[in-house]
Short mmCIF file of C-alpha atoms in Angstrom, two decimals:
data_model
loop_
_atom_site.label_atom_id
_atom_site.label_comp_id
_atom_site.label_asym_id
_atom_site.label_seq_id
_atom_site.Cartn_x
_atom_site.Cartn_y
_atom_site.Cartn_z
CA UNK A 1 14.66 -41.24 14.38
CA UNK A 2 13.64 -37.64 14.08
CA UNK A 3 15.26 -35.62 11.31
CA UNK A 4 14.62 -32.23 12.92
CA UNK A 5 17.46 -30.24 14.44
CA UNK A 6 15.23 -28.39 16.91
CA UNK A 7 11.67 -28.81 18.17
CA UNK A 8 8.84 -27.54 16.02
CA UNK A 9 7.36 -24.19 17.08
CA UNK A 10 3.92 -25.76 16.59
CA UNK A 11 4.68 -28.22 19.42
CA UNK A 12 7.06 -26.34 21.71
CA UNK A 13 6.65 -22.55 21.73
CA UNK A 14 9.14 -20.47 23.70
CA UNK A 15 7.93 -17.66 25.91
CA UNK A 16 9.43 -15.02 23.61
CA UNK A 17 10.02 -14.55 19.90
CA UNK A 18 13.46 -15.68 18.78
CA UNK A 19 15.56 -14.87 15.74
CA UNK A 20 15.36 -17.23 12.74
CA UNK A 21 12.01 -18.56 13.96
CA UNK A 22 8.46 -18.40 12.64
CA UNK A 23 6.08 -15.75 13.98
CA UNK A 24 2.60 -14.54 13.06
CA UNK A 25 1.74 -10.84 12.83
CA UNK A 26 -1.88 -10.10 13.69
CA UNK A 27 -2.80 -7.09 11.57
CA UNK A 28 -6.55 -7.02 12.16
CA UNK A 29 -9.45 -9.43 12.45
CA UNK A 30 -8.98 -12.37 10.07
CA UNK A 31 -5.82 -10.76 8.66
CA UNK A 32 -2.58 -12.43 9.73
CA UNK A 33 0.88 -12.44 8.18
CA UNK A 34 3.51 -15.18 8.73
CA UNK A 35 7.13 -14.02 8.86
CA UNK A 36 10.52 -15.51 9.67
CA UNK A 37 12.31 -13.25 12.11
CA UNK A 38 15.82 -12.24 11.07
CA UNK A 39 18.42 -9.69 12.06
CA UNK A 40 19.76 -8.91 8.60
CA UNK A 41 18.42 -8.97 5.07
CA UNK A 42 19.47 -8.16 1.53
CA UNK A 43 16.67 -5.63 0.98
CA UNK A 44 19.01 -2.76 1.81
CA UNK A 45 17.25 -1.29 4.84
CA UNK A 46 19.51 0.43 7.34
CA UNK A 47 17.40 -1.07 10.15
CA UNK A 48 18.02 -4.63 8.96
CA UNK A 49 15.15 -6.97 8.14
CA UNK A 50 11.85 -5.07 7.82
CA UNK A 51 8.26 -6.20 7.21
CA UNK A 52 6.05 -3.62 5.50
CA UNK A 53 2.27 -3.69 6.05
CA UNK A 54 -0.61 -1.31 5.52
CA UNK A 55 -0.31 -0.40 9.20
CA UNK A 56 3.34 0.61 8.97
CA UNK A 57 6.85 -0.81 8.81
CA UNK A 58 8.15 -3.16 11.48
CA UNK A 59 11.89 -3.89 11.75
CA UNK A 60 12.51 -7.40 13.03
CA UNK A 61 14.86 -5.99 15.65
CA UNK A 62 11.77 -4.58 17.39
CA UNK A 63 10.06 -8.00 17.34
CA UNK A 64 12.82 -10.34 18.53
CA UNK A 65 12.71 -10.90 22.28
CA UNK A 66 9.10 -9.82 22.82
CA UNK A 67 6.57 -11.91 24.71
CA UNK A 68 3.94 -13.56 22.54
CA UNK A 69 0.82 -11.42 22.29
CA UNK A 70 2.70 -8.14 22.70
CA UNK A 71 1.58 -5.05 20.85
CA UNK A 72 4.31 -3.62 18.61
CA UNK A 73 4.35 -0.04 17.41
CA UNK A 74 5.34 0.75 13.84
CA UNK A 75 8.73 2.34 13.18
CA UNK A 76 10.03 5.03 10.89
CA UNK A 77 12.04 3.28 8.19
CA UNK A 78 14.34 4.96 5.68
CA UNK A 79 12.75 3.54 2.55
CA UNK A 80 15.14 5.49 0.31
CA UNK A 81 18.12 3.58 1.65
CA UNK A 82 17.27 0.57 -0.48
CA UNK A 83 17.34 2.54 -3.72
CA UNK A 84 20.55 4.34 -2.84
CA UNK A 85 22.29 1.12 -1.84
CA UNK A 86 21.19 -0.73 -4.96
CA UNK A 87 22.22 2.17 -7.19
CA UNK A 88 25.56 2.40 -5.41
CA UNK A 89 26.11 -1.34 -5.78
CA UNK A 90 25.38 -1.13 -9.51
CA UNK A 91 27.83 1.73 -9.92
CA UNK A 92 30.51 -0.17 -8.03
CA UNK A 93 29.96 -3.27 -10.16
CA UNK A 94 30.13 -1.21 -13.36
CA UNK A 95 33.34 0.56 -12.28
CA UNK A 96 34.91 -2.75 -11.23
CA UNK A 97 34.05 -4.31 -14.59
CA UNK A 98 35.49 -1.32 -16.45
CA UNK A 99 38.69 -1.43 -14.38
CA UNK A 100 39.08 -5.14 -15.02
CA UNK A 101 38.60 -4.67 -18.77
CA UNK A 102 41.15 -1.84 -18.82
CA UNK A 103 43.65 -3.94 -16.90
CA UNK A 104 43.27 -6.85 -19.31
CA UNK A 105 43.82 -4.51 -22.24
CA UNK A 106 47.01 -3.14 -20.66
CA UNK A 107 48.33 -6.66 -20.12
CA UNK A 108 47.90 -7.51 -23.78
CA UNK A 109 49.47 -4.26 -25.03
CA UNK A 110 52.36 -3.92 -22.54
CA UNK A 111 54.87 -6.81 -22.71
CA UNK A 112 56.67 -5.52 -19.63
CA UNK A 113 53.75 -6.48 -17.40
CA UNK A 114 54.56 -9.18 -14.89
CA UNK A 115 52.18 -11.68 -16.42
CA UNK A 116 52.88 -14.35 -18.99
CA UNK A 117 50.53 -14.12 -21.94
CA UNK A 118 51.17 -17.69 -23.03
CA UNK A 119 50.17 -19.49 -19.84
CA UNK A 120 48.44 -16.72 -17.92
CA UNK A 121 50.57 -17.41 -14.81
CA UNK A 122 51.65 -14.50 -12.65
CA UNK A 123 55.26 -14.10 -11.53
CA UNK A 124 55.93 -13.93 -7.80
CA UNK A 125 55.74 -10.43 -6.42
CA UNK A 126 58.75 -8.65 -5.00
CA UNK A 127 59.02 -8.87 -1.21
CA UNK A 128 59.50 -5.10 -1.05
CA UNK A 129 56.15 -4.43 -2.76
CA UNK A 130 53.50 -3.18 -0.34
CA UNK A 131 49.79 -3.90 -0.58
CA UNK A 132 47.57 -0.84 -0.95
CA UNK A 133 43.92 -1.45 -0.10
CA UNK A 134 41.33 -0.30 -2.57
CA UNK A 135 39.26 2.53 -1.01
CA UNK A 136 36.12 1.32 -2.81
CA UNK A 137 36.49 -2.16 -1.38
CA UNK A 138 37.10 -0.67 2.05
CA UNK A 139 33.97 1.48 1.81
CA UNK A 140 31.97 -1.48 0.56
CA UNK A 141 33.13 -3.60 3.48
CA UNK A 142 32.22 -0.89 5.97
CA UNK A 143 28.73 -0.52 4.50
CA UNK A 144 28.24 -4.30 4.66
CA UNK A 145 29.33 -4.30 8.29
CA UNK A 146 26.92 -1.49 9.08
CA UNK A 147 24.12 -3.39 7.35
CA UNK A 148 24.85 -6.41 9.51
CA UNK A 149 24.62 -4.34 12.70
CA UNK A 150 21.56 -2.34 11.60
CA UNK A 151 20.42 1.09 12.66
CA UNK A 152 18.25 1.55 15.73
CA UNK A 153 14.55 1.80 14.87
CA UNK A 154 12.60 4.97 15.69
CA UNK A 155 8.99 4.57 16.79
CA UNK A 156 6.37 6.03 14.46
CA UNK A 157 3.40 8.09 15.53
CA UNK A 158 0.72 5.57 14.52
CA UNK A 159 0.23 1.97 13.50
CA UNK A 160 0.67 -1.23 15.48
CA UNK A 161 0.37 -5.02 15.21
CA UNK A 162 0.41 -7.94 17.64
CA UNK A 163 2.99 -10.72 17.46
CA UNK A 164 1.61 -14.24 17.96
CA UNK A 165 3.20 -17.69 18.21
CA UNK A 166 2.65 -20.10 15.32
CA UNK A 167 -0.28 -22.45 15.87
CA UNK A 168 -2.35 -24.51 13.43
CA UNK A 169 -5.18 -22.00 13.89
CA UNK A 170 -3.06 -18.93 13.12
CA UNK A 171 -1.29 -20.73 10.28
CA UNK A 172 -4.63 -21.63 8.68
CA UNK A 173 -5.65 -17.96 8.72
CA UNK A 174 -2.35 -16.73 7.26
CA UNK A 175 -1.17 -19.34 4.74
CA UNK A 176 -1.22 -18.96 0.97
CA UNK A 177 -4.37 -20.53 -0.45
CA UNK A 178 -3.02 -22.85 -3.12
CA UNK A 179 -6.25 -24.87 -2.94
CA UNK A 180 -9.44 -24.86 -0.90
CA UNK A 181 -8.55 -24.66 2.77
CA UNK A 182 -10.05 -26.70 5.60
CA UNK A 183 -10.63 -24.09 8.29
CA UNK A 184 -10.36 -24.48 12.05
CA UNK A 185 -14.05 -25.28 12.80
CA UNK A 186 -13.96 -28.17 10.33
CA UNK A 187 -10.49 -29.27 11.46
CA UNK A 188 -11.46 -29.59 15.10
CA UNK A 189 -14.73 -31.39 14.39
CA UNK A 190 -13.12 -33.84 11.94
CA UNK A 191 -10.30 -34.77 14.33
CA UNK A 192 -12.80 -35.28 17.14
CA UNK A 193 -15.05 -37.54 15.05
CA UNK A 194 -12.06 -39.53 13.78
CA UNK A 195 -10.97 -40.05 17.41
CA UNK A 196 -7.46 -38.80 16.67
CA UNK A 197 -5.35 -38.49 19.82
CA UNK A 198 -1.64 -38.38 20.72
CA UNK A 199 0.02 -41.51 19.38
CA UNK A 200 -2.50 -42.13 16.58
CA UNK A 201 -1.56 -42.82 12.98
CA UNK A 202 -3.71 -41.38 10.23
CA UNK A 203 -3.82 -40.79 6.47
CA UNK A 204 -4.49 -37.45 4.82
CA UNK A 205 -5.16 -37.65 1.09
CA UNK A 206 -5.19 -34.28 -0.66
CA UNK A 207 -2.79 -32.20 1.41
CA UNK A 208 -3.31 -29.06 -0.69
CA UNK A 209 -2.23 -25.95 1.22
CA UNK A 210 -1.30 -27.85 4.38
CA UNK A 211 -3.95 -26.48 6.74
CA UNK A 212 -5.25 -29.87 7.90
CA UNK A 213 -1.69 -31.23 7.83
CA UNK A 214 -0.58 -28.88 10.61
CA UNK A 215 -3.75 -29.45 12.66
CA UNK A 216 -3.50 -33.25 12.44
CA UNK A 217 0.25 -33.17 13.20
CA UNK A 218 -0.42 -31.42 16.49
CA UNK A 219 -3.28 -33.82 17.28
CA UNK A 220 -1.19 -36.99 16.86
CA UNK A 221 2.02 -35.61 18.36
CA UNK A 222 3.04 -37.48 21.51
CA UNK A 223 6.71 -36.54 21.71
CA UNK A 224 9.75 -37.21 19.58
CA UNK A 225 10.76 -40.87 19.37
CA UNK A 226 14.39 -40.37 20.43
CA UNK A 227 13.71 -37.84 23.25
CA UNK A 228 16.04 -35.39 21.53
CA UNK A 229 14.41 -32.27 22.91
CA UNK A 230 13.50 -33.35 26.41
CA UNK A 231 14.28 -35.70 29.28
CA UNK A 232 13.84 -39.43 28.72
CA UNK A 233 10.28 -40.57 29.21
CA UNK A 234 8.60 -43.92 29.33
CA UNK A 235 8.19 -45.71 26.06
CA UNK A 236 5.04 -44.75 24.21
CA UNK A 237 3.58 -44.93 20.74
CA UNK A 238 4.54 -41.95 18.60
CA UNK A 239 1.97 -40.38 16.30
CA UNK A 240 2.34 -40.15 12.54
CA UNK A 241 0.54 -38.39 9.69
CA UNK A 242 0.89 -39.98 6.26
CA UNK A 243 0.04 -37.21 3.81
CA UNK A 244 -0.55 -37.79 0.08
CA UNK A 245 -0.77 -35.23 -2.73
CA UNK A 246 -0.83 -35.83 -6.50
CA UNK A 247 0.08 -32.29 -7.67
CA UNK A 248 3.88 -32.10 -7.83
CA UNK A 249 4.33 -28.29 -7.45
CA UNK A 250 2.13 -28.33 -4.35
CA UNK A 251 4.11 -31.28 -3.01
CA UNK A 252 7.38 -29.39 -3.36
CA UNK A 253 6.00 -26.26 -1.68
CA UNK A 254 4.44 -28.22 1.17
CA UNK A 255 7.60 -30.29 1.68
CA UNK A 256 9.60 -27.07 2.08
CA UNK A 257 7.09 -25.78 4.64
CA UNK A 258 7.19 -29.04 6.59
CA UNK A 259 10.98 -28.85 6.73
CA UNK A 260 10.97 -25.19 7.76
CA UNK A 261 8.42 -25.89 10.50
CA UNK A 262 10.39 -28.93 11.79
CA UNK A 263 7.53 -31.38 11.18
CA UNK A 264 9.60 -34.01 9.35
CA UNK A 265 9.48 -36.51 12.19
CA UNK A 266 5.68 -36.37 12.46
CA UNK A 267 4.48 -35.79 8.87
CA UNK A 268 5.53 -38.02 5.97
CA UNK A 269 4.56 -36.48 2.63
CA UNK A 270 4.27 -38.67 -0.47
CA UNK A 271 3.72 -37.61 -4.08
CA UNK A 272 1.12 -40.11 -5.29
CA UNK A 273 -2.29 -40.38 -6.92
CA UNK A 274 -4.14 -42.45 -4.34
CA UNK A 275 -7.22 -42.93 -6.53
CA UNK A 276 -5.24 -44.94 -9.09
CA UNK A 277 -2.11 -46.10 -7.25
CA UNK A 278 -3.36 -46.66 -3.71
CA UNK A 279 -1.92 -45.64 -0.36
CA UNK A 280 1.64 -46.91 -0.74
CA UNK A 281 4.68 -45.04 0.54
CA UNK A 282 7.78 -44.23 -1.48
CA UNK A 283 9.66 -47.27 -0.17
CA UNK A 284 6.86 -49.59 -1.31
CA UNK A 285 5.48 -50.28 2.17
CA UNK A 286 2.01 -49.46 3.41
CA UNK A 287 1.15 -47.62 6.64
CA UNK A 288 -1.08 -49.02 9.36
CA UNK A 289 -3.58 -46.35 10.39
CA UNK A 290 -6.75 -45.98 12.44
CA UNK A 291 -8.13 -42.80 10.82
CA UNK A 292 -8.43 -41.56 7.24
CA UNK A 293 -9.28 -38.12 5.86
CA UNK A 294 -10.00 -37.77 2.13
CA UNK A 295 -10.05 -34.26 0.65
CA UNK A 296 -10.32 -35.37 -2.98
CA UNK A 297 -12.46 -34.41 -5.98
CA UNK A 298 -13.68 -38.02 -6.27
CA UNK A 299 -13.16 -39.74 -2.90
CA UNK A 300 -15.27 -42.75 -3.91
CA UNK A 301 -12.56 -43.77 -6.39
CA UNK A 302 -10.04 -44.19 -3.57
CA UNK A 303 -12.29 -46.45 -1.45
CA UNK A 304 -11.34 -49.53 -3.47
CA UNK A 305 -7.85 -49.32 -1.94
CA UNK A 306 -9.26 -49.04 1.61
CA UNK A 307 -10.20 -52.65 2.14
CA UNK A 308 -8.76 -55.21 4.51
CA UNK A 309 -8.66 -57.79 1.71
CA UNK A 310 -6.48 -55.79 -0.69
CA UNK A 311 -2.70 -56.31 -0.70
CA UNK A 312 -0.67 -53.59 1.02
CA UNK A 313 -3.78 -52.42 2.83
CA UNK A 314 -3.16 -49.29 4.94
CA UNK A 315 -5.80 -50.25 7.51
CA UNK A 316 -4.90 -51.40 11.00
CA UNK A 317 -6.14 -55.01 11.30
CA UNK A 318 -6.45 -54.88 15.09
CA UNK A 319 -8.82 -51.94 15.46
CA UNK A 320 -11.80 -50.31 13.72
CA UNK A 321 -10.97 -47.59 11.21
CA UNK A 322 -12.74 -44.21 11.03
CA UNK A 323 -12.99 -42.28 7.78
CA UNK A 324 -14.08 -38.78 6.77
CA UNK A 325 -14.53 -37.31 3.29
CA UNK A 326 -14.62 -33.58 2.55
CA UNK A 327 -16.86 -32.75 -0.43
CA UNK A 328 -18.43 -29.41 -1.42
CA UNK A 329 -21.23 -30.87 -3.62
CA UNK A 330 -24.13 -33.10 -2.65
CA UNK A 331 -23.60 -35.22 -5.78
CA UNK A 332 -20.14 -36.14 -4.48
CA UNK A 333 -21.70 -37.10 -1.17
CA UNK A 334 -24.23 -39.41 -2.84
CA UNK A 335 -21.55 -41.20 -4.86
CA UNK A 336 -19.32 -41.57 -1.79
CA UNK A 337 -22.11 -42.95 0.42
CA UNK A 338 -23.07 -45.48 -2.25
CA UNK A 339 -19.51 -46.76 -2.52
CA UNK A 340 -19.11 -46.86 1.27
CA UNK A 341 -22.15 -49.11 1.59
CA UNK A 342 -20.85 -51.44 -1.11
CA UNK A 343 -17.45 -51.68 0.61
CA UNK A 344 -18.89 -52.68 3.98
CA UNK A 345 -18.51 -49.43 5.91
CA UNK A 346 -21.01 -48.89 8.70
CA UNK A 347 -22.49 -46.03 10.74
CA UNK A 348 -22.48 -43.68 7.73
CA UNK A 349 -23.53 -40.10 8.43
CA UNK A 350 -23.23 -36.66 6.85
CA UNK A 351 -22.58 -33.38 8.69
CA UNK A 352 -22.37 -29.77 7.54
CA UNK A 353 -20.50 -27.36 9.81
CA UNK A 354 -21.72 -23.75 9.74
CA UNK A 355 -19.57 -21.58 11.95
CA UNK A 356 -20.63 -18.12 13.12
CA UNK A 357 -19.06 -15.71 15.55
CA UNK A 358 -21.18 -14.24 18.34
CA UNK A 359 -20.35 -10.66 19.27
CA UNK A 360 -21.17 -9.90 22.92
CA UNK A 361 -21.01 -6.34 24.23
CA UNK A 362 -22.72 -3.81 26.47
CA UNK A 363 -24.86 -1.30 24.63
CA UNK A 364 -25.10 2.13 26.28
CA UNK A 365 -27.74 4.62 25.15
CA UNK A 366 -28.29 8.15 26.42
CA UNK A 367 -27.32 11.79 26.04
CA UNK A 368 -24.75 11.38 28.78
CA UNK A 369 -22.79 9.16 26.35
CA UNK A 370 -22.36 11.96 23.81
CA UNK A 371 -18.80 12.17 22.54
CA UNK A 372 -17.79 8.70 23.77
CA UNK A 373 -16.80 5.86 21.44
CA UNK A 374 -18.91 2.79 20.77
CA UNK A 375 -22.16 4.18 22.16
CA UNK A 376 -25.53 5.40 20.94
CA UNK A 377 -25.63 9.08 21.91
CA UNK A 378 -29.37 9.54 21.47
CA UNK A 379 -32.06 10.15 24.05
CA UNK A 380 -32.69 7.06 26.14
CA UNK A 381 -36.24 8.10 27.12
CA UNK A 382 -38.80 10.86 26.68
CA UNK A 383 -37.57 12.85 29.68
CA UNK A 384 -34.05 13.17 28.23
CA UNK A 385 -35.41 14.24 24.84
CA UNK A 386 -37.69 16.90 26.37
CA UNK A 387 -34.89 18.17 28.59
CA UNK A 388 -32.59 18.66 25.61
CA UNK A 389 -35.35 20.45 23.64
CA UNK A 390 -36.02 22.83 26.55
CA UNK A 391 -32.31 23.56 26.83
CA UNK A 392 -32.01 24.38 23.12
CA UNK A 393 -35.17 26.54 23.07
CA UNK A 394 -34.06 28.49 26.16
CA UNK A 395 -30.66 29.07 24.64
CA UNK A 396 -32.12 30.40 21.37
CA UNK A 397 -34.70 32.64 23.06
CA UNK A 398 -32.10 34.19 25.35
CA UNK A 399 -29.83 34.88 22.42
CA UNK A 400 -32.52 36.63 20.34
CA UNK A 401 -33.82 38.62 23.32
CA UNK A 402 -30.44 40.12 24.15
CA UNK A 403 -28.67 40.41 20.79
CA UNK A 404 -30.10 43.93 20.12
CA UNK A 405 -28.91 45.26 23.47
CA UNK A 406 -25.31 46.35 22.93
CA UNK A 407 -24.69 46.68 26.65
CA UNK A 408 -25.42 43.02 27.22
CA UNK A 409 -23.47 41.61 24.25
CA UNK A 410 -20.44 40.70 26.32
CA UNK A 411 -22.64 39.09 28.95
CA UNK A 412 -24.57 37.13 26.32
CA UNK A 413 -21.32 36.02 24.69
CA UNK A 414 -19.99 34.85 28.02
CA UNK A 415 -23.25 32.98 28.68
CA UNK A 416 -23.14 31.30 25.28
CA UNK A 417 -19.51 30.34 25.84
CA UNK A 418 -20.28 28.54 29.08
CA UNK A 419 -23.01 26.53 27.35
CA UNK A 420 -20.97 25.51 24.30
CA UNK A 421 -20.98 21.96 22.98
CA UNK A 422 -17.26 21.57 23.44
CA UNK A 423 -17.45 22.24 27.16
CA UNK A 424 -20.40 19.87 27.48
CA UNK A 425 -18.43 17.08 25.80
CA UNK A 426 -15.41 17.71 28.00
CA UNK A 427 -17.60 17.45 31.08
CA UNK A 428 -19.09 14.17 29.83
CA UNK A 429 -15.61 12.70 29.23
CA UNK A 430 -14.47 13.79 32.67
CA UNK A 431 -17.51 12.22 34.31
CA UNK A 432 -16.99 9.01 32.32
CA UNK A 433 -13.62 8.47 34.00
CA UNK A 434 -15.37 8.03 37.35
CA UNK A 435 -18.17 5.82 36.03
CA UNK A 436 -18.09 2.00 35.95
CA UNK A 437 -18.73 1.67 32.24
CA UNK A 438 -18.28 -2.11 32.25
CA UNK A 439 -21.42 -2.44 34.39
CA UNK A 440 -23.63 0.06 32.59
CA UNK A 441 -25.90 -0.53 29.63
CA UNK A 442 -27.66 -3.62 28.35
CA UNK A 443 -25.79 -6.86 27.64
CA UNK A 444 -26.56 -7.80 24.02
CA UNK A 445 -25.22 -10.36 21.58
CA UNK A 446 -25.35 -10.50 17.80
CA UNK A 447 -24.30 -13.16 15.31
CA UNK A 448 -22.56 -12.64 12.03
CA UNK A 449 -24.93 -12.14 9.11
CA UNK A 450 -22.93 -14.47 6.84
CA UNK A 451 -20.80 -17.57 7.21
CA UNK A 452 -17.26 -16.55 6.29
CA UNK A 453 -15.61 -19.97 6.44
CA UNK A 454 -15.56 -22.51 3.64
CA UNK A 455 -18.29 -25.07 4.25
CA UNK A 456 -18.48 -28.55 2.79
CA UNK A 457 -20.28 -31.78 3.49
CA UNK A 458 -18.46 -34.14 5.83
CA UNK A 459 -19.23 -37.84 5.42
CA UNK A 460 -18.20 -40.11 8.31
CA UNK A 461 -18.13 -43.90 8.45
CA UNK A 462 -16.57 -46.75 10.44
CA UNK A 463 -15.09 -50.01 9.17
CA UNK A 464 -15.22 -52.62 11.97
CA UNK A 465 -12.32 -54.98 12.43
CA UNK A 466 -12.61 -58.42 10.89
CA UNK A 467 -14.05 -61.06 13.20
CA UNK A 468 -13.37 -64.68 12.33
CA UNK A 469 -14.67 -67.90 13.86
CA UNK A 470 -11.36 -68.38 15.60
CA UNK A 471 -11.73 -64.98 17.27
CA UNK A 472 -15.24 -65.92 18.32
CA UNK A 473 -14.04 -69.15 19.95
CA UNK A 474 -11.29 -67.33 21.85
CA UNK A 475 -13.82 -64.81 23.08
CA UNK A 476 -16.19 -67.56 24.24
CA UNK A 477 -13.37 -69.22 26.17
CA UNK A 478 -12.41 -65.98 27.88
CA UNK A 479 -15.99 -64.89 28.59
CA UNK A 480 -18.35 -67.90 28.79
CA UNK A 481 -21.89 -66.66 28.42
CA UNK A 482 -23.51 -69.37 30.57
CA UNK A 483 -21.28 -68.70 33.57
CA UNK A 484 -21.70 -64.96 33.27
CA UNK A 485 -25.49 -65.30 33.16
CA UNK A 486 -25.39 -67.46 36.29
CA UNK A 487 -23.39 -64.78 38.07
CA UNK A 488 -20.14 -66.69 38.48
CA UNK A 489 -17.04 -64.50 38.06
CA UNK A 490 -14.61 -65.10 35.23
CA UNK A 491 -11.42 -66.81 36.28
CA UNK A 492 -8.36 -64.59 36.28
CA UNK A 493 -6.29 -67.12 34.41
CA UNK A 494 -8.73 -67.22 31.53
CA UNK A 495 -9.08 -63.45 31.43
CA UNK A 496 -5.32 -63.01 31.24
CA UNK A 497 -5.16 -65.32 28.26
#
């Protein structure tokens, strides 16, 4: 049974951003910020919950209800409200403490007070006594109510972000790096080579920051087992990720994230050192998986527990098992490959993923591009360069020829004004509005000069299923070689067996 109260946003994303849900703010390229949308907060802002970035302040009230991918303008936030509210709260607490101390002192000194000093019990109040509300408490309650409602946000003059739905890709780019992170290019290639698909069961050893955990959870997800969040469907195998981590603080942090992201029904996190203690769950049982991913400092030490002959083996006995190790050093690769060969793994290979972005754009060159953005405003050919030189020389010669003639100064000034650079740029911008800029220029592409993702060596191997003599006899009965070679079809009764 699933332990989640609502579907995970990584599996089922609504069309719009909702309150109390996870969202990703795209600040700029490769800079994302995860936030939990809320209407109120204890920070003291009059606008309610606010996220501050280098591009401005963004009240959550301006984010809730927007379509994913929307551009959000920054807002003007009263940053001084927090200090005033905190200072006011401190003053109220101090005055309340002083009033309470004074009242206790009066009770001890005045025996006529309606309170028994021996037992501390209060006498019943007179029915004619009226209750007078404390003005400070009333003011405090009103301010709390106003904080709950929140003040309307005012749009700022500059700054914006984009709001994105949570996905394994965006989460990988925005999470806190508690350890080395397996980035999206490696994630996708590893899951493809391990043949992970909806309904698969796999092991992840070395959860770390949880990047691969989220990617593998989406890959194996085939629906919730009890159809809690959808109509009943036909019975199918549900996917599962058995994640292991030996570092207890990282386990606690990752377990909180899994709960917040509603991944409890798909990911099962276990605090265990798999190199020494094996792949055993907390209840003492062992999973049955078809794929294994080891992100460990010494993955070869864990291979002794990945054998079909060991007790509590986590390997599925009815299918071949695929494995992948993630190692940054070639010495680790050599030790892992040696141990894989000794343990009977086959089809061993090593891959290094080097991911680069390719920037494709149209490059426009020419003097007619002067003043426009993203262009090369230099002469495109010799004719343009000579034309500009003639224009400049004519302009200078006319100016020097007429500057001594006082009668022609106004005419010369008017002539120079009509040929100013500002007017030329305005004319170019006006002409650009009528041009089809997306068709002009040369189509060029450039790659990044450096690889910005973390690269490691990926070692892949396959452990075939065990094949006994009994299995061989059953196969010979179902598919007799002699009859097949003669061309006679296999009987349906035998094939069904």
